[in-house]
Amino acid sequence: MTKIVSIAVVLFLILFQSIAQAVSYERPTIQLPEPRGYVSDHAQAIDGDWKERIRSVCQDLERKTGVEMVVVTVPSIKPFRSAKEYATAIYEKWGIGSTQQEHGMLVLVAVQERQAAITLGRQMLPIITPTVMNQVGRESLQPSIELGHFGEGLYRTVVALASPAQDVRVGDIPKAHSKGLGFWLALFTAVGGFSFFWWISRPDLRHPYKRIQKGEYWGTGQGGFGGNFGGFGGGTGGDGWK
């Protein structure tokens, strides 16, 4: 009986320790840094000149295409398990690219671990493909980070990412929607115009007097209308056009 109780206690402690470890990685308990514009250098790893160059590339990209690209440095990835998890958490909290219809890019570098990650919005996935990502990381980002040249590496990275994004126009999506709406508006306008002209061509349908609807149309000479038009014609023919 004592052995059974001991085994149960051990199993409970193991289960409790596993749960505690899982809870320690929950995002809500982690304090994330606040945004500081296009370049959020929380690790103070980028020299002023490189910072201005990076900011200029990101600003020009958003002005021309609408794509929002942000660069972030942090001292360490802790308590996250990878730079990718850290980058994803920041991307979601800051809402990068949310007002640009998910046209957003985030480049994150953790200085202590020499790790980097790139997170993309859904609309950028067909443009910044895995092949492009691997090439940028292999040729521009990782070599400079390993040497501690963070400013240069991040500058080369944003230039490499901005290049394939030059043809993006965030406003193209609503414009396409507006074109479709314009087609239907034009169609309804044409149908309405046709219906109106057909209606005014049928006085039997539009005239308020019931005798007109029964067959007494304009120009029949019945009633007082025939005589009035005759008198009006005589007046203009006499003195009006000299």
Tab-separated table of C-alpha atoms in Angstrom:
chain	number	residue	atom	x	y	z
A	1	MET	CA	0.000	0.000	0.000
A	2	THR	CA	2.838	2.381	0.883
A	3	LYS	CA	4.541	1.655	-2.478
A	4	ILE	CA	1.342	2.454	-4.363
A	5	VAL	CA	1.022	5.798	-2.562
A	6	SER	CA	4.680	6.645	-3.268
A	7	ILE	CA	4.294	5.872	-6.975
A	8	ALA	CA	1.163	8.019	-7.142
A	9	VAL	CA	2.972	10.939	-5.481
A	10	VAL	CA	5.888	10.662	-7.940
A	11	LEU	CA	3.552	10.579	-10.929
A	12	PHE	CA	1.694	13.616	-9.590
A	13	LEU	CA	4.938	15.563	-9.171
A	14	ILE	CA	6.049	14.693	-12.709
A	15	LEU	CA	2.681	15.758	-14.120
A	16	PHE	CA	2.751	19.019	-12.116
A	17	GLN	CA	6.265	19.827	-13.332
A	18	SER	CA	5.259	19.218	-16.969
A	19	ILE	CA	2.249	21.511	-16.628
A	20	ALA	CA	4.381	24.223	-15.018
A	21	GLN	CA	6.884	24.081	-17.864
A	22	ALA	CA	4.098	24.330	-20.456
A	23	VAL	CA	2.507	27.299	-18.702
A	24	SER	CA	5.840	29.149	-18.580
A	25	TYR	CA	5.754	29.469	-22.408
A	26	GLU	CA	2.296	31.013	-22.625
A	27	ARG	CA	2.451	34.357	-24.468
A	28	PRO	CA	0.105	36.358	-22.215
A	29	THR	CA	2.636	36.172	-19.337
A	30	ILE	CA	5.437	37.669	-21.490
A	31	GLN	CA	6.097	41.415	-21.630
A	32	LEU	CA	6.755	42.366	-25.248
A	33	PRO	CA	8.615	45.544	-26.297
A	34	GLU	CA	6.725	48.534	-27.656
A	35	PRO	CA	7.041	49.740	-31.285
A	36	ARG	CA	9.340	52.665	-32.121
A	37	GLY	CA	8.571	53.215	-35.780
A	38	TYR	CA	10.164	51.472	-38.731
A	39	VAL	CA	13.276	50.616	-36.665
A	40	SER	CA	12.718	49.457	-33.071
A	41	ASP	CA	16.302	48.996	-31.867
A	42	HIS	CA	15.621	47.737	-28.341
A	43	ALA	CA	19.039	46.066	-28.171
A	44	GLN	CA	20.819	49.262	-29.278
A	45	ALA	CA	22.714	47.227	-31.834
A	46	ILE	CA	22.358	49.482	-34.908
A	47	ASP	CA	24.552	52.523	-35.509
A	48	GLY	CA	22.816	55.789	-36.325
A	49	ASP	CA	23.870	55.849	-39.985
A	50	TRP	CA	22.660	52.318	-40.666
A	51	LYS	CA	19.450	53.039	-38.763
A	52	GLU	CA	18.648	55.988	-41.024
A	53	ARG	CA	19.344	53.926	-44.138
A	54	ILE	CA	17.054	51.133	-42.936
A	55	ARG	CA	14.310	53.597	-42.022
A	56	SER	CA	14.589	55.248	-45.447
A	57	VAL	CA	14.134	51.918	-47.271
A	58	CYS	CA	11.104	50.971	-45.156
A	59	GLN	CA	9.541	54.407	-45.550
A	60	ASP	CA	10.043	54.498	-49.318
A	61	LEU	CA	8.608	50.994	-49.658
A	62	GLU	CA	5.426	51.882	-47.789
A	63	ARG	CA	5.033	55.176	-49.654
A	64	LYS	CA	5.350	53.501	-53.045
A	65	THR	CA	3.573	50.174	-52.478
A	66	GLY	CA	1.666	50.390	-49.190
A	67	VAL	CA	3.657	47.470	-47.736
A	68	GLU	CA	4.662	47.987	-44.088
A	69	MET	CA	8.117	46.646	-43.167
A	70	VAL	CA	9.473	46.899	-39.609
A	71	VAL	CA	12.906	46.013	-38.174
A	72	VAL	CA	13.288	44.995	-34.516
A	73	THR	CA	16.311	44.117	-32.394
A	74	VAL	CA	16.044	42.585	-28.899
A	75	PRO	CA	18.801	41.671	-26.427
A	76	SER	CA	17.653	38.034	-26.166
A	77	ILE	CA	14.903	35.699	-27.318
A	78	LYS	CA	14.143	34.673	-23.719
A	79	PRO	CA	11.656	33.572	-22.542
A	80	PHE	CA	10.741	32.427	-26.054
A	81	ARG	CA	12.256	29.248	-27.411
A	82	SER	CA	13.168	30.708	-30.822
A	83	ALA	CA	13.457	33.982	-32.691
A	84	LYS	CA	10.580	32.853	-34.893
A	85	GLU	CA	8.206	32.628	-31.922
A	86	TYR	CA	9.341	36.040	-30.706
A	87	ALA	CA	8.859	37.608	-34.147
A	88	THR	CA	5.388	36.085	-34.526
A	89	ALA	CA	4.308	37.377	-31.111
A	90	ILE	CA	5.495	40.925	-31.895
A	91	TYR	CA	3.923	40.866	-35.370
A	92	GLU	CA	0.544	39.926	-33.912
A	93	LYS	CA	0.640	42.337	-30.966
A	94	TRP	CA	1.785	45.356	-32.960
A	95	GLY	CA	-0.671	44.620	-35.774
A	96	ILE	CA	1.967	45.042	-38.478
A	97	GLY	CA	0.361	45.254	-41.906
A	98	SER	CA	-3.158	45.064	-40.457
A	99	THR	CA	-4.236	48.358	-42.040
A	100	GLN	CA	-2.482	47.364	-45.283
A	101	GLN	CA	-4.675	44.280	-45.857
A	102	GLU	CA	-2.021	41.957	-44.370
A	103	HIS	CA	0.798	43.359	-46.496
A	104	GLY	CA	3.346	43.415	-43.673
A	105	MET	CA	6.924	42.241	-43.028
A	106	LEU	CA	8.889	42.002	-39.782
A	107	VAL	CA	12.627	41.355	-39.461
A	108	LEU	CA	13.781	40.486	-35.928
A	109	VAL	CA	17.313	39.954	-34.573
A	110	ALA	CA	18.189	38.625	-31.103
A	111	VAL	CA	21.695	39.883	-30.338
A	112	GLN	CA	22.765	37.522	-27.562
A	113	GLU	CA	21.816	34.320	-29.397
A	114	ARG	CA	22.746	35.666	-32.864
A	115	GLN	CA	19.362	34.506	-34.126
A	116	ALA	CA	17.106	36.159	-36.687
A	117	ALA	CA	13.604	35.644	-38.077
A	118	ILE	CA	11.384	37.106	-40.791
A	119	THR	CA	7.597	37.118	-40.390
A	120	LEU	CA	5.264	37.908	-43.291
A	121	GLY	CA	1.643	38.913	-43.669
A	122	ARG	CA	-0.629	36.557	-45.579
A	123	GLN	CA	-0.720	38.730	-48.708
A	124	MET	CA	3.093	38.772	-48.912
A	125	LEU	CA	3.527	34.996	-48.995
A	126	PRO	CA	3.165	34.692	-52.799
A	127	ILE	CA	5.763	37.461	-53.254
A	128	ILE	CA	8.377	36.671	-50.593
A	129	THR	CA	8.513	32.948	-51.300
A	130	PRO	CA	10.491	30.394	-49.230
A	131	THR	CA	13.180	30.517	-51.916
A	132	VAL	CA	13.496	34.294	-51.520
A	133	MET	CA	13.496	33.977	-47.717
A	134	ASN	CA	16.262	31.385	-47.729
A	135	GLN	CA	18.359	33.432	-50.127
A	136	VAL	CA	17.959	36.620	-48.074
A	137	GLY	CA	18.853	34.815	-44.863
A	138	ARG	CA	21.813	32.985	-46.335
A	139	GLU	CA	23.344	35.894	-48.274
A	140	SER	CA	22.329	39.062	-46.412
A	141	LEU	CA	21.232	38.440	-42.843
A	142	GLN	CA	22.995	35.514	-41.200
A	143	PRO	CA	26.627	36.221	-42.288
A	144	SER	CA	26.509	39.791	-40.936
A	145	ILE	CA	24.811	38.752	-37.701
A	146	GLU	CA	27.433	36.097	-36.990
A	147	LEU	CA	30.103	38.796	-37.314
A	148	GLY	CA	28.143	41.237	-35.160
A	149	HIS	CA	27.533	43.662	-38.061
A	150	PHE	CA	23.865	44.100	-37.238
A	151	GLY	CA	23.277	47.420	-38.965
A	152	GLU	CA	24.829	46.350	-42.248
A	153	GLY	CA	23.122	42.962	-42.210
A	154	LEU	CA	19.679	44.439	-41.531
A	155	TYR	CA	20.144	47.109	-44.197
A	156	ARG	CA	21.068	44.519	-46.815
A	157	THR	CA	18.100	42.419	-45.666
A	158	VAL	CA	15.469	45.156	-46.033
A	159	VAL	CA	16.852	46.072	-49.467
A	160	ALA	CA	16.664	42.415	-50.550
A	161	LEU	CA	13.067	42.104	-49.259
A	162	ALA	CA	11.932	45.421	-50.741
A	163	SER	CA	13.166	44.502	-54.214
A	164	PRO	CA	10.555	41.806	-55.050
A	165	ALA	CA	7.836	43.871	-53.326
A	166	GLN	CA	8.242	46.902	-55.619
A	167	ASP	CA	5.344	45.886	-57.867
A	168	VAL	CA	2.860	45.483	-54.998
A	169	ARG	CA	0.046	48.015	-54.784
A	170	VAL	CA	-2.050	47.573	-51.671
A	171	GLY	CA	-4.894	49.637	-53.183
A	172	ASP	CA	-5.324	47.201	-56.095
A	173	ILE	CA	-7.659	44.967	-54.085
A	174	PRO	CA	-10.332	47.615	-53.310
A	175	LYS	CA	-9.961	49.035	-56.831
A	176	ALA	CA	-10.836	45.653	-58.315
A	177	HIS	CA	-13.867	45.526	-56.042
A	178	SER	CA	-14.888	49.032	-57.129
A	179	LYS	CA	-14.628	48.070	-60.796
A	180	GLY	CA	-17.066	45.215	-60.212
A	181	LEU	CA	-19.435	47.523	-58.362
A	182	GLY	CA	-19.204	50.102	-61.163
A	183	PHE	CA	-20.259	47.518	-63.745
A	184	TRP	CA	-23.452	46.696	-61.856
A	185	LEU	CA	-24.227	50.391	-61.281
A	186	ALA	CA	-23.857	51.049	-65.020
A	187	LEU	CA	-26.104	48.095	-65.818
A	188	PHE	CA	-28.854	49.199	-63.440
A	189	THR	CA	-28.613	52.769	-64.770
A	190	ALA	CA	-29.020	51.552	-68.366
A	191	VAL	CA	-32.031	49.383	-67.450
A	192	GLY	CA	-33.601	52.275	-65.536
A	193	GLY	CA	-33.078	54.679	-68.451
A	194	PHE	CA	-34.619	52.255	-70.941
A	195	SER	CA	-37.622	51.740	-68.675
A	196	PHE	CA	-38.109	55.512	-68.321
A	197	PHE	CA	-38.062	56.206	-72.067
A	198	TRP	CA	-40.449	53.317	-72.679
A	199	TRP	CA	-42.792	54.738	-70.037
A	200	ILE	CA	-42.897	58.274	-71.472
A	201	SER	CA	-43.543	56.846	-74.940
A	202	ARG	CA	-46.817	55.354	-73.651
A	203	PRO	CA	-49.135	58.193	-72.609
A	204	ASP	CA	-51.892	55.692	-72.095
A	205	LEU	CA	-49.903	54.356	-69.156
A	206	ARG	CA	-48.664	57.623	-67.665
A	207	HIS	CA	-51.513	60.120	-68.220
A	208	PRO	CA	-53.750	60.677	-65.175
A	209	TYR	CA	-56.992	61.003	-67.204
A	210	LYS	CA	-58.838	57.733	-67.659
A	211	ARG	CA	-60.134	58.674	-71.096
A	212	ILE	CA	-56.561	58.730	-72.425
A	213	GLN	CA	-55.947	55.254	-71.038
A	214	LYS	CA	-59.051	54.043	-72.854
A	215	GLY	CA	-57.656	54.923	-76.289
A	216	GLU	CA	-57.937	58.690	-76.704
A	217	TYR	CA	-54.255	59.465	-77.509
A	218	TRP	CA	-52.581	62.750	-78.390
A	219	GLY	CA	-53.382	63.899	-81.963
A	220	THR	CA	-56.738	62.132	-82.288
A	221	GLY	CA	-58.600	65.463	-82.578
A	222	GLN	CA	-61.177	64.491	-79.963
A	223	GLY	CA	-62.112	66.826	-77.177
A	224	GLY	CA	-60.550	70.271	-76.823
A	225	PHE	CA	-56.881	69.360	-77.527
A	226	GLY	CA	-57.138	69.304	-81.325
A	227	GLY	CA	-58.565	72.792	-81.570
A	228	ASN	CA	-56.083	74.307	-79.118
A	229	PHE	CA	-53.069	73.017	-81.052
A	230	GLY	CA	-54.541	74.378	-84.250
A	231	GLY	CA	-54.921	77.851	-82.791
A	232	PHE	CA	-51.379	77.796	-81.363
A	233	GLY	CA	-49.968	76.838	-84.743
A	234	GLY	CA	-51.738	79.725	-86.427
A	235	GLY	CA	-50.335	82.188	-83.949
A	236	THR	CA	-46.714	81.243	-84.467
A	237	GLY	CA	-47.096	81.095	-88.201
A	238	GLY	CA	-48.395	84.672	-88.320
A	239	ASP	CA	-46.158	87.051	-86.324
A	240	GLY	CA	-43.769	85.021	-84.222
A	241	TRP	CA	-40.809	84.275	-86.630
A	242	LYS	CA	-39.899	87.381	-88.544
